[in-house]
């Protein structure tokens, strides 16, 4: 925040972002509010939606809207409302965005898929999450990424601090609030040993968990081994673990087949951006879901009960 405020003071009079029309799709909190105000102070026009259906601070969104910023977000959106909000940021009367500030690639994905002609007018994309960067690489490989994109996630301040230290704090806080379980002695398998996975492992190990790692990257797998963790295949431990955590940014890491093998009361959670790492849609087809506590869904399948923090896993 001090850096952003210093930038605002230094460049506010020059308006370096004059004529910039930015579609923003990030978490909406107090820090984001400072960013939005700074972008406007530097000359940009913005329209903003949330990248996560649960993370919006309603009081912040309301304050920004009252200040005149087009904000489309509230805590607890449905899937349909989530995409509606992003659509309202992209498509509006007398509005042609030329920059995208994205977290997870959802705004980029929607514009490319639904508003192809508008996407061609985009001058640049800034992406800050591992998941969103993966999606950009996929678009580039398929020859569909026709505009410059900046990989903010790989910046030192993002990878080495936010991904590692922030996730180390939030994984425990989130699980404690949503499940109220005791961690000492729990067997945990963590899928992915990137910077996010490393932070989660440090926190879990510090609380006395027995931590297993699944990892397809040989270097990251070796790092996990050197850090004292046992590297396994998910199928080897899925029947015995108490908690399953995904932190890969990929699709279908935990499948229906894995869930069928989980023991009674196993907790499944996602530290990645979106709900694609855990195949929740498949289990919803025939699983009876009840909500015993906020932001948690419990699925009863084959006489088993598995808890999934955040019913939509976003």
PDB file of C-alpha atoms in Angstrom:
ATOM      1  CA  UNK A   1       0.000   0.000   0.000  1.00  0.00           C
ATOM      2  CA  UNK A   2       2.735   2.571   0.720  1.00  0.00           C
ATOM      3  CA  UNK A   3       4.121   1.940  -2.767  1.00  0.00           C
ATOM      4  CA  UNK A   4       0.747   2.508  -4.417  1.00  0.00           C
ATOM      5  CA  UNK A   5       0.184   5.696  -2.441  1.00  0.00           C
ATOM      6  CA  UNK A   6       3.660   6.939  -3.374  1.00  0.00           C
ATOM      7  CA  UNK A   7       2.912   6.223  -7.031  1.00  0.00           C
ATOM      8  CA  UNK A   8      -0.336   8.144  -6.750  1.00  0.00           C
ATOM      9  CA  UNK A   9       1.456  11.188  -5.334  1.00  0.00           C
ATOM     10  CA  UNK A  10       4.284  11.031  -7.867  1.00  0.00           C
ATOM     11  CA  UNK A  11       2.262  10.482 -11.059  1.00  0.00           C
ATOM     12  CA  UNK A  12      -1.159  11.865 -10.178  1.00  0.00           C
ATOM     13  CA  UNK A  13      -0.632  15.169 -11.977  1.00  0.00           C
ATOM     14  CA  UNK A  14       0.701  13.524 -15.155  1.00  0.00           C
ATOM     15  CA  UNK A  15      -2.291  11.188 -15.636  1.00  0.00           C
ATOM     16  CA  UNK A  16      -0.241   8.418 -17.297  1.00  0.00           C
ATOM     17  CA  UNK A  17      -3.332   6.203 -17.599  1.00  0.00           C
ATOM     18  CA  UNK A  18      -5.426   8.757 -19.459  1.00  0.00           C
ATOM     19  CA  UNK A  19      -7.670   6.995 -22.026  1.00  0.00           C
ATOM     20  CA  UNK A  20      -7.143   3.633 -20.322  1.00  0.00           C
ATOM     21  CA  UNK A  21     -10.402   1.715 -19.916  1.00  0.00           C
ATOM     22  CA  UNK A  22      -9.791  -1.150 -17.546  1.00  0.00           C
ATOM     23  CA  UNK A  23     -11.902  -4.213 -16.826  1.00  0.00           C
ATOM     24  CA  UNK A  24     -10.886  -5.450 -13.386  1.00  0.00           C
ATOM     25  CA  UNK A  25     -11.702  -8.888 -12.018  1.00  0.00           C
ATOM     26  CA  UNK A  26      -9.997  -9.431  -8.654  1.00  0.00           C
ATOM     27  CA  UNK A  27     -10.839  -9.895  -4.993  1.00  0.00           C
ATOM     28  CA  UNK A  28     -12.675  -6.812  -3.773  1.00  0.00           C
ATOM     29  CA  UNK A  29     -11.329  -5.709  -0.412  1.00  0.00           C
ATOM     30  CA  UNK A  30      -9.843  -2.610   1.180  1.00  0.00           C
ATOM     31  CA  UNK A  31      -6.535  -3.049  -0.644  1.00  0.00           C
ATOM     32  CA  UNK A  32      -8.337  -3.344  -3.984  1.00  0.00           C
ATOM     33  CA  UNK A  33     -10.218  -0.148  -3.195  1.00  0.00           C
ATOM     34  CA  UNK A  34      -6.909   1.698  -2.857  1.00  0.00           C
ATOM     35  CA  UNK A  35      -5.809   0.263  -6.209  1.00  0.00           C
ATOM     36  CA  UNK A  36      -9.057   1.283  -7.928  1.00  0.00           C
ATOM     37  CA  UNK A  37      -8.870   4.809  -6.523  1.00  0.00           C
ATOM     38  CA  UNK A  38      -5.240   5.044  -7.632  1.00  0.00           C
ATOM     39  CA  UNK A  39      -6.024   3.904 -11.173  1.00  0.00           C
ATOM     40  CA  UNK A  40      -8.737   6.554 -11.376  1.00  0.00           C
ATOM     41  CA  UNK A  41      -6.390   9.173  -9.925  1.00  0.00           C
ATOM     42  CA  UNK A  42      -3.885   8.320 -12.661  1.00  0.00           C
ATOM     43  CA  UNK A  43      -6.507   8.904 -15.355  1.00  0.00           C
ATOM     44  CA  UNK A  44      -8.053   5.489 -15.995  1.00  0.00           C
ATOM     45  CA  UNK A  45     -11.706   4.543 -16.256  1.00  0.00           C
ATOM     46  CA  UNK A  46     -12.551   1.255 -14.570  1.00  0.00           C
ATOM     47  CA  UNK A  47     -15.346  -1.279 -14.242  1.00  0.00           C
ATOM     48  CA  UNK A  48     -14.834  -3.966 -11.611  1.00  0.00           C
ATOM     49  CA  UNK A  49     -16.119  -7.416 -10.658  1.00  0.00           C
ATOM     50  CA  UNK A  50     -14.953 -10.035  -8.180  1.00  0.00           C
ATOM     51  CA  UNK A  51     -12.889 -13.072  -9.110  1.00  0.00           C
ATOM     52  CA  UNK A  52     -14.253 -15.026  -6.144  1.00  0.00           C
ATOM     53  CA  UNK A  53     -17.861 -15.456  -5.060  1.00  0.00           C
ATOM     54  CA  UNK A  54     -17.019 -15.477  -1.348  1.00  0.00           C
ATOM     55  CA  UNK A  55     -14.190 -12.981  -0.870  1.00  0.00           C
ATOM     56  CA  UNK A  56     -15.949  -9.662  -1.538  1.00  0.00           C
ATOM     57  CA  UNK A  57     -16.125  -7.294   1.410  1.00  0.00           C
ATOM     58  CA  UNK A  58     -19.606  -5.854   0.916  1.00  0.00           C
ATOM     59  CA  UNK A  59     -18.862  -2.674   2.839  1.00  0.00           C
ATOM     60  CA  UNK A  60     -15.903  -1.964   0.539  1.00  0.00           C
ATOM     61  CA  UNK A  61     -17.916  -2.674  -2.614  1.00  0.00           C
ATOM     62  CA  UNK A  62     -20.686  -0.392  -1.337  1.00  0.00           C
ATOM     63  CA  UNK A  63     -18.240   2.415  -0.540  1.00  0.00           C
ATOM     64  CA  UNK A  64     -16.679   2.192  -4.002  1.00  0.00           C
ATOM     65  CA  UNK A  65     -20.097   2.206  -5.665  1.00  0.00           C
ATOM     66  CA  UNK A  66     -21.145   5.219  -3.593  1.00  0.00           C
ATOM     67  CA  UNK A  67     -17.964   6.974  -4.726  1.00  0.00           C
ATOM     68  CA  UNK A  68     -19.087   6.522  -8.330  1.00  0.00           C
ATOM     69  CA  UNK A  69     -17.126   3.464  -9.437  1.00  0.00           C
ATOM     70  CA  UNK A  70     -19.018   0.794 -11.424  1.00  0.00           C
ATOM     71  CA  UNK A  71     -18.650  -2.179  -9.054  1.00  0.00           C
ATOM     72  CA  UNK A  72     -20.504  -5.414  -9.730  1.00  0.00           C
ATOM     73  CA  UNK A  73     -19.980  -7.759  -6.823  1.00  0.00           C
ATOM     74  CA  UNK A  74     -21.357  -8.971  -3.523  1.00  0.00           C
ATOM     75  CA  UNK A  75     -20.424 -11.728  -1.136  1.00  0.00           C
ATOM     76  CA  UNK A  76     -22.109 -15.081  -1.793  1.00  0.00           C
ATOM     77  CA  UNK A  77     -22.863 -14.772  -5.500  1.00  0.00           C
ATOM     78  CA  UNK A  78     -24.227 -17.769  -7.356  1.00  0.00           C
ATOM     79  CA  UNK A  79     -22.347 -19.122 -10.361  1.00  0.00           C
ATOM     80  CA  UNK A  80     -24.813 -17.387 -12.670  1.00  0.00           C
ATOM     81  CA  UNK A  81     -24.502 -14.098 -10.815  1.00  0.00           C
ATOM     82  CA  UNK A  82     -20.704 -14.369 -10.884  1.00  0.00           C
ATOM     83  CA  UNK A  83     -20.631 -14.468 -14.691  1.00  0.00           C
ATOM     84  CA  UNK A  84     -23.352 -11.800 -14.936  1.00  0.00           C
ATOM     85  CA  UNK A  85     -21.200  -9.414 -12.911  1.00  0.00           C
ATOM     86  CA  UNK A  86     -18.166  -9.949 -15.134  1.00  0.00           C
ATOM     87  CA  UNK A  87     -20.358  -9.535 -18.210  1.00  0.00           C
ATOM     88  CA  UNK A  88     -21.595  -6.166 -16.902  1.00  0.00           C
ATOM     89  CA  UNK A  89     -17.984  -5.024 -16.583  1.00  0.00           C
ATOM     90  CA  UNK A  90     -17.123  -6.047 -20.120  1.00  0.00           C
ATOM     91  CA  UNK A  91     -20.262  -5.076 -21.989  1.00  0.00           C
ATOM     92  CA  UNK A  92     -21.780  -1.656 -21.332  1.00  0.00           C
ATOM     93  CA  UNK A  93     -23.106   1.253 -23.362  1.00  0.00           C
ATOM     94  CA  UNK A  94     -20.370   3.556 -24.708  1.00  0.00           C
ATOM     95  CA  UNK A  95     -17.708   1.299 -23.233  1.00  0.00           C
ATOM     96  CA  UNK A  96     -14.850  -0.356 -25.106  1.00  0.00           C
ATOM     97  CA  UNK A  97     -12.247  -1.683 -22.676  1.00  0.00           C
ATOM     98  CA  UNK A  98      -8.623  -1.680 -23.773  1.00  0.00           C
ATOM     99  CA  UNK A  99      -6.951  -3.259 -20.724  1.00  0.00           C
ATOM    100  CA  UNK A 100      -7.780  -6.259 -18.519  1.00  0.00           C
ATOM    101  CA  UNK A 101      -6.606  -6.635 -14.935  1.00  0.00           C
ATOM    102  CA  UNK A 102      -7.426 -10.237 -14.115  1.00  0.00           C
ATOM    103  CA  UNK A 103      -7.091 -12.721 -11.274  1.00  0.00           C
ATOM    104  CA  UNK A 104      -7.759 -16.236 -12.511  1.00  0.00           C
ATOM    105  CA  UNK A 105      -8.443 -15.429 -16.152  1.00  0.00           C
ATOM    106  CA  UNK A 106     -12.242 -15.279 -15.913  1.00  0.00           C
ATOM    107  CA  UNK A 107     -12.650 -11.821 -17.466  1.00  0.00           C
ATOM    108  CA  UNK A 108     -10.197 -12.722 -20.227  1.00  0.00           C
ATOM    109  CA  UNK A 109     -11.998 -16.013 -20.846  1.00  0.00           C
ATOM    110  CA  UNK A 110     -15.444 -14.417 -21.026  1.00  0.00           C
ATOM    111  CA  UNK A 111     -14.383 -11.601 -23.328  1.00  0.00           C
ATOM    112  CA  UNK A 112     -12.511 -13.921 -25.671  1.00  0.00           C
ATOM    113  CA  UNK A 113     -15.393 -16.378 -25.834  1.00  0.00           C
ATOM    114  CA  UNK A 114     -18.392 -14.031 -25.891  1.00  0.00           C
ATOM    115  CA  UNK A 115     -17.088 -10.682 -27.176  1.00  0.00           C
ATOM    116  CA  UNK A 116     -14.469 -11.601 -29.746  1.00  0.00           C
ATOM    117  CA  UNK A 117     -14.559  -8.273 -31.581  1.00  0.00           C
ATOM    118  CA  UNK A 118     -14.102  -6.365 -28.309  1.00  0.00           C
ATOM    119  CA  UNK A 119     -11.216  -8.615 -27.317  1.00  0.00           C
ATOM    120  CA  UNK A 120      -9.376  -7.646 -30.499  1.00  0.00           C
ATOM    121  CA  UNK A 121      -9.287  -4.047 -29.230  1.00  0.00           C
ATOM    122  CA  UNK A 122      -7.546  -5.010 -25.989  1.00  0.00           C
ATOM    123  CA  UNK A 123      -4.017  -3.602 -25.758  1.00  0.00           C
ATOM    124  CA  UNK A 124      -2.816  -5.666 -22.820  1.00  0.00           C
ATOM    125  CA  UNK A 125      -3.697  -8.140 -20.071  1.00  0.00           C
ATOM    126  CA  UNK A 126      -2.276  -8.255 -16.555  1.00  0.00           C
ATOM    127  CA  UNK A 127      -2.740 -11.618 -14.812  1.00  0.00           C
ATOM    128  CA  UNK A 128      -1.821 -12.181 -11.177  1.00  0.00           C
ATOM    129  CA  UNK A 129      -2.685 -15.814 -10.364  1.00  0.00           C
ATOM    130  CA  UNK A 130      -1.090 -19.180 -11.155  1.00  0.00           C
ATOM    131  CA  UNK A 131      -4.371 -20.471 -12.571  1.00  0.00           C
ATOM    132  CA  UNK A 132      -4.837 -17.449 -14.811  1.00  0.00           C
ATOM    133  CA  UNK A 133      -1.264 -17.672 -16.089  1.00  0.00           C
ATOM    134  CA  UNK A 134      -1.789 -21.342 -16.965  1.00  0.00           C
ATOM    135  CA  UNK A 135      -4.880 -20.376 -18.945  1.00  0.00           C
ATOM    136  CA  UNK A 136      -2.957 -17.682 -20.807  1.00  0.00           C
ATOM    137  CA  UNK A 137      -0.231 -20.162 -21.737  1.00  0.00           C
ATOM    138  CA  UNK A 138      -2.915 -22.522 -23.028  1.00  0.00           C
ATOM    139  CA  UNK A 139      -4.416 -19.733 -25.146  1.00  0.00           C
ATOM    140  CA  UNK A 140      -0.978 -18.825 -26.464  1.00  0.00           C
ATOM    141  CA  UNK A 141      -0.207 -22.428 -27.345  1.00  0.00           C
ATOM    142  CA  UNK A 142      -3.521 -22.690 -29.200  1.00  0.00           C
ATOM    143  CA  UNK A 143      -2.779 -19.477 -31.103  1.00  0.00           C
ATOM    144  CA  UNK A 144      -5.729 -17.623 -29.544  1.00  0.00           C
ATOM    145  CA  UNK A 145      -3.840 -15.055 -27.469  1.00  0.00           C
ATOM    146  CA  UNK A 146      -3.641 -12.098 -29.825  1.00  0.00           C
ATOM    147  CA  UNK A 147      -2.718  -9.414 -27.270  1.00  0.00           C
ATOM    148  CA  UNK A 148       0.281  -8.867 -24.962  1.00  0.00           C
ATOM    149  CA  UNK A 149      -0.112 -10.400 -21.509  1.00  0.00           C
ATOM    150  CA  UNK A 150       1.923  -9.672 -18.383  1.00  0.00           C
ATOM    151  CA  UNK A 151       2.593 -12.507 -15.945  1.00  0.00           C
ATOM    152  CA  UNK A 152       2.446 -10.712 -12.599  1.00  0.00           C
ATOM    153  CA  UNK A 153       2.306 -13.998 -10.704  1.00  0.00           C
ATOM    154  CA  UNK A 154       5.955 -14.734 -11.442  1.00  0.00           C
ATOM    155  CA  UNK A 155       7.143 -11.423 -10.042  1.00  0.00           C
ATOM    156  CA  UNK A 156       9.300 -11.878  -6.952  1.00  0.00           C
ATOM    157  CA  UNK A 157       6.951  -9.972  -4.656  1.00  0.00           C
ATOM    158  CA  UNK A 158       3.983 -12.120  -5.721  1.00  0.00           C
ATOM    159  CA  UNK A 159       5.592 -15.563  -5.833  1.00  0.00           C
ATOM    160  CA  UNK A 160       7.946 -15.306  -2.881  1.00  0.00           C
ATOM    161  CA  UNK A 161       5.652 -13.386  -0.561  1.00  0.00           C
ATOM    162  CA  UNK A 162       1.944 -13.609  -1.407  1.00  0.00           C
ATOM    163  CA  UNK A 163       1.955 -17.193  -2.669  1.00  0.00           C
ATOM    164  CA  UNK A 164       4.142 -18.481   0.143  1.00  0.00           C
ATOM    165  CA  UNK A 165       3.521 -16.415   3.265  1.00  0.00           C
ATOM    166  CA  UNK A 166      -0.077 -15.319   2.708  1.00  0.00           C
ATOM    167  CA  UNK A 167      -1.209 -18.858   1.902  1.00  0.00           C
ATOM    168  CA  UNK A 168       0.660 -20.119   4.950  1.00  0.00           C
ATOM    169  CA  UNK A 169      -1.586 -17.888   7.039  1.00  0.00           C
ATOM    170  CA  UNK A 170      -4.877 -18.353   5.205  1.00  0.00           C
ATOM    171  CA  UNK A 171      -4.943 -22.153   4.880  1.00  0.00           C
ATOM    172  CA  UNK A 172      -5.150 -22.697   8.635  1.00  0.00           C
ATOM    173  CA  UNK A 173      -7.524 -19.794   9.237  1.00  0.00           C
ATOM    174  CA  UNK A 174      -9.898 -20.993   6.497  1.00  0.00           C
ATOM    175  CA  UNK A 175      -9.940 -24.613   7.624  1.00  0.00           C
ATOM    176  CA  UNK A 176     -10.362 -23.691  11.286  1.00  0.00           C
ATOM    177  CA  UNK A 177     -13.265 -21.367  10.559  1.00  0.00           C
ATOM    178  CA  UNK A 178     -15.064 -23.753   8.201  1.00  0.00           C
ATOM    179  CA  UNK A 179     -14.469 -27.138   9.846  1.00  0.00           C
ATOM    180  CA  UNK A 180     -13.394 -26.499  13.463  1.00  0.00           C
ATOM    181  CA  UNK A 181     -11.110 -29.548  13.401  1.00  0.00           C
ATOM    182  CA  UNK A 182      -7.991 -30.154  15.475  1.00  0.00           C
ATOM    183  CA  UNK A 183      -4.909 -30.492  13.260  1.00  0.00           C
ATOM    184  CA  UNK A 184      -2.442 -32.274  15.520  1.00  0.00           C
ATOM    185  CA  UNK A 185      -1.879 -35.814  14.226  1.00  0.00           C
ATOM    186  CA  UNK A 186      -4.117 -35.388  11.186  1.00  0.00           C
ATOM    187  CA  UNK A 187      -2.902 -37.011   7.964  1.00  0.00           C
ATOM    188  CA  UNK A 188      -2.950 -34.482   5.134  1.00  0.00           C
ATOM    189  CA  UNK A 189      -2.186 -34.917   1.445  1.00  0.00           C
ATOM    190  CA  UNK A 190      -1.354 -31.722  -0.399  1.00  0.00           C
ATOM    191  CA  UNK A 191      -1.522 -31.806  -4.191  1.00  0.00           C
ATOM    192  CA  UNK A 192       1.114 -29.466  -5.599  1.00  0.00           C
ATOM    193  CA  UNK A 193       4.376 -28.223  -4.081  1.00  0.00           C
ATOM    194  CA  UNK A 194       4.744 -24.852  -5.725  1.00  0.00           C
ATOM    195  CA  UNK A 195       5.013 -21.688  -3.646  1.00  0.00           C
ATOM    196  CA  UNK A 196       1.389 -21.997  -2.502  1.00  0.00           C
ATOM    197  CA  UNK A 197       1.869 -25.648  -1.597  1.00  0.00           C
ATOM    198  CA  UNK A 198       5.102 -24.885   0.259  1.00  0.00           C
ATOM    199  CA  UNK A 199       3.370 -22.288   2.420  1.00  0.00           C
ATOM    200  CA  UNK A 200       0.490 -24.637   3.218  1.00  0.00           C
ATOM    201  CA  UNK A 201       2.885 -27.454   4.134  1.00  0.00           C
ATOM    202  CA  UNK A 202       4.858 -25.242   6.503  1.00  0.00           C
ATOM    203  CA  UNK A 203       1.691 -24.266   8.350  1.00  0.00           C
ATOM    204  CA  UNK A 204       0.305 -27.803   8.539  1.00  0.00           C
ATOM    205  CA  UNK A 205       3.610 -29.310   9.637  1.00  0.00           C
ATOM    206  CA  UNK A 206       3.917 -26.653  12.312  1.00  0.00           C
ATOM    207  CA  UNK A 207       0.594 -27.761  13.791  1.00  0.00           C
ATOM    208  CA  UNK A 208       1.668 -31.399  13.961  1.00  0.00           C
ATOM    209  CA  UNK A 209       0.060 -32.793  10.821  1.00  0.00           C
ATOM    210  CA  UNK A 210       1.511 -35.769   8.967  1.00  0.00           C
ATOM    211  CA  UNK A 211       1.886 -34.277   5.481  1.00  0.00           C
ATOM    212  CA  UNK A 212       2.122 -36.131   2.164  1.00  0.00           C
ATOM    213  CA  UNK A 213       2.836 -34.442  -1.168  1.00  0.00           C
ATOM    214  CA  UNK A 214       1.724 -35.269  -4.697  1.00  0.00           C
ATOM    215  CA  UNK A 215       3.672 -33.466  -7.424  1.00  0.00           C
ATOM    216  CA  UNK A 216       4.267 -34.041 -11.149  1.00  0.00           C
ATOM    217  CA  UNK A 217       7.188 -31.617 -11.454  1.00  0.00           C
ATOM    218  CA  UNK A 218      10.371 -33.562 -10.574  1.00  0.00           C
ATOM    219  CA  UNK A 219      12.158 -30.487  -9.199  1.00  0.00           C
ATOM    220  CA  UNK A 220       9.273 -29.555  -6.912  1.00  0.00           C
ATOM    221  CA  UNK A 221       8.924 -33.198  -5.877  1.00  0.00           C
ATOM    222  CA  UNK A 222      12.625 -33.283  -4.973  1.00  0.00           C
ATOM    223  CA  UNK A 223      12.219 -30.056  -2.997  1.00  0.00           C
ATOM    224  CA  UNK A 224       9.374 -31.650  -1.036  1.00  0.00           C
ATOM    225  CA  UNK A 225      11.553 -34.659  -0.296  1.00  0.00           C
ATOM    226  CA  UNK A 226      14.463 -32.463   0.807  1.00  0.00           C
ATOM    227  CA  UNK A 227      12.074 -30.539   3.067  1.00  0.00           C
ATOM    228  CA  UNK A 228      11.182 -33.773   4.838  1.00  0.00           C
ATOM    229  CA  UNK A 229       7.860 -34.621   3.218  1.00  0.00           C
ATOM    230  CA  UNK A 230       6.943 -37.971   1.713  1.00  0.00           C
ATOM    231  CA  UNK A 231       6.096 -37.703  -1.996  1.00  0.00           C
ATOM    232  CA  UNK A 232       3.340 -40.115  -3.025  1.00  0.00           C
ATOM    233  CA  UNK A 233       0.689 -40.761  -5.636  1.00  0.00           C
ATOM    234  CA  UNK A 234      -2.775 -39.652  -4.559  1.00  0.00           C
ATOM    235  CA  UNK A 235      -4.241 -43.132  -4.919  1.00  0.00           C
ATOM    236  CA  UNK A 236      -1.685 -44.486  -2.434  1.00  0.00           C
ATOM    237  CA  UNK A 237      -2.965 -42.420   0.492  1.00  0.00           C
ATOM    238  CA  UNK A 238      -6.489 -41.312  -0.423  1.00  0.00           C
ATOM    239  CA  UNK A 239      -8.161 -43.991   1.728  1.00  0.00           C
ATOM    240  CA  UNK A 240      -6.320 -42.988   4.904  1.00  0.00           C
ATOM    241  CA  UNK A 241      -5.908 -39.212   4.916  1.00  0.00           C
ATOM    242  CA  UNK A 242      -8.087 -36.852   6.942  1.00  0.00           C
ATOM    243  CA  UNK A 243      -7.620 -33.760   4.769  1.00  0.00           C
ATOM    244  CA  UNK A 244      -7.027 -33.335   1.014  1.00  0.00           C
ATOM    245  CA  UNK A 245      -5.790 -29.948  -0.248  1.00  0.00           C
ATOM    246  CA  UNK A 246      -5.302 -28.995  -3.897  1.00  0.00           C
ATOM    247  CA  UNK A 247      -2.847 -26.259  -4.898  1.00  0.00           C
ATOM    248  CA  UNK A 248      -2.008 -26.984  -8.535  1.00  0.00           C
ATOM    249  CA  UNK A 249      -4.053 -24.628 -10.711  1.00  0.00           C
ATOM    250  CA  UNK A 250      -5.006 -27.594 -12.910  1.00  0.00           C
ATOM    251  CA  UNK A 251      -8.242 -29.455 -13.645  1.00  0.00           C
ATOM    252  CA  UNK A 252      -9.712 -32.551 -11.991  1.00  0.00           C
ATOM    253  CA  UNK A 253      -6.859 -33.168  -9.571  1.00  0.00           C
ATOM    254  CA  UNK A 254      -9.323 -34.780  -7.159  1.00  0.00           C
ATOM    255  CA  UNK A 255     -11.819 -36.816  -9.153  1.00  0.00           C
ATOM    256  CA  UNK A 256     -15.040 -38.645  -8.379  1.00  0.00           C
ATOM    257  CA  UNK A 257     -13.024 -41.864  -8.155  1.00  0.00           C
ATOM    258  CA  UNK A 258     -10.848 -40.343  -5.437  1.00  0.00           C
ATOM    259  CA  UNK A 259     -13.865 -39.104  -3.486  1.00  0.00           C
ATOM    260  CA  UNK A 260     -15.441 -42.551  -3.560  1.00  0.00           C
ATOM    261  CA  UNK A 261     -12.367 -43.884  -1.737  1.00  0.00           C
ATOM    262  CA  UNK A 262     -12.199 -41.213   0.969  1.00  0.00           C
ATOM    263  CA  UNK A 263     -12.957 -42.176   4.530  1.00  0.00           C
ATOM    264  CA  UNK A 264     -15.838 -40.880   6.584  1.00  0.00           C
ATOM    265  CA  UNK A 265     -15.402 -37.191   7.438  1.00  0.00           C
ATOM    266  CA  UNK A 266     -12.500 -36.502   5.085  1.00  0.00           C
ATOM    267  CA  UNK A 267     -12.153 -32.773   4.426  1.00  0.00           C
ATOM    268  CA  UNK A 268     -11.407 -31.640   0.862  1.00  0.00           C
ATOM    269  CA  UNK A 269     -10.373 -28.080   0.110  1.00  0.00           C
ATOM    270  CA  UNK A 270      -8.934 -26.061  -2.748  1.00  0.00           C
ATOM    271  CA  UNK A 271      -6.190 -23.445  -2.424  1.00  0.00           C
ATOM    272  CA  UNK A 272      -6.136 -22.743  -6.165  1.00  0.00           C
ATOM    273  CA  UNK A 273      -8.151 -20.027  -7.855  1.00  0.00           C
ATOM    274  CA  UNK A 274     -11.204 -21.761  -9.212  1.00  0.00           C
ATOM    275  CA  UNK A 275     -13.429 -24.772  -8.628  1.00  0.00           C
ATOM    276  CA  UNK A 276     -11.881 -26.918 -11.357  1.00  0.00           C
ATOM    277  CA  UNK A 277      -9.293 -28.766  -9.276  1.00  0.00           C
ATOM    278  CA  UNK A 278     -11.951 -30.792  -7.446  1.00  0.00           C
ATOM    279  CA  UNK A 279     -14.643 -32.502  -9.520  1.00  0.00           C
ATOM    280  CA  UNK A 280     -17.574 -31.237  -7.463  1.00  0.00           C
ATOM    281  CA  UNK A 281     -20.003 -31.164 -10.385  1.00  0.00           C
ATOM    282  CA  UNK A 282     -19.715 -34.913 -10.840  1.00  0.00           C
ATOM    283  CA  UNK A 283     -20.472 -35.658  -7.224  1.00  0.00           C
ATOM    284  CA  UNK A 284     -23.410 -33.239  -7.225  1.00  0.00           C
ATOM    285  CA  UNK A 285     -25.099 -35.335  -9.901  1.00  0.00           C
ATOM    286  CA  UNK A 286     -26.066 -38.014  -7.401  1.00  0.00           C
ATOM    287  CA  UNK A 287     -24.777 -36.819  -4.020  1.00  0.00           C
ATOM    288  CA  UNK A 288     -27.100 -35.479  -1.346  1.00  0.00           C
ATOM    289  CA  UNK A 289     -25.592 -32.213  -0.134  1.00  0.00           C
ATOM    290  CA  UNK A 290     -26.422 -30.476   3.120  1.00  0.00           C
ATOM    291  CA  UNK A 291     -24.875 -27.361   4.656  1.00  0.00           C
ATOM    292  CA  UNK A 292     -24.089 -27.873   8.345  1.00  0.00           C
ATOM    293  CA  UNK A 293     -21.979 -24.711   8.567  1.00  0.00           C
ATOM    294  CA  UNK A 294     -21.360 -21.599   6.429  1.00  0.00           C
ATOM    295  CA  UNK A 295     -19.248 -21.990   3.272  1.00  0.00           C
ATOM    296  CA  UNK A 296     -19.047 -25.772   3.686  1.00  0.00           C
ATOM    297  CA  UNK A 297     -20.868 -28.512   1.807  1.00  0.00           C
ATOM    298  CA  UNK A 298     -21.118 -32.069   3.058  1.00  0.00           C
ATOM    299  CA  UNK A 299     -21.724 -34.777   0.502  1.00  0.00           C
ATOM    300  CA  UNK A 300     -23.125 -38.135   1.560  1.00  0.00           C
ATOM    301  CA  UNK A 301     -21.988 -40.749  -0.937  1.00  0.00           C
ATOM    302  CA  UNK A 302     -21.867 -44.514  -0.604  1.00  0.00           C
ATOM    303  CA  UNK A 303     -22.505 -44.213   3.147  1.00  0.00           C
ATOM    304  CA  UNK A 304     -19.540 -41.856   3.454  1.00  0.00           C
ATOM    305  CA  UNK A 305     -19.486 -38.220   4.464  1.00  0.00           C
ATOM    306  CA  UNK A 306     -16.899 -35.849   3.026  1.00  0.00           C
ATOM    307  CA  UNK A 307     -16.660 -32.185   3.916  1.00  0.00           C
ATOM    308  CA  UNK A 308     -15.745 -29.679   1.235  1.00  0.00           C
ATOM    309  CA  UNK A 309     -14.919 -26.169   2.530  1.00  0.00           C
ATOM    310  CA  UNK A 310     -16.735 -23.577   0.396  1.00  0.00           C
ATOM    311  CA  UNK A 311     -19.647 -25.243  -1.314  1.00  0.00           C
ATOM    312  CA  UNK A 312     -18.681 -23.793  -4.690  1.00  0.00           C
ATOM    313  CA  UNK A 313     -14.929 -24.170  -4.058  1.00  0.00           C
ATOM    314  CA  UNK A 314     -14.105 -20.745  -5.448  1.00  0.00           C
TER     315      UNK A 314
END
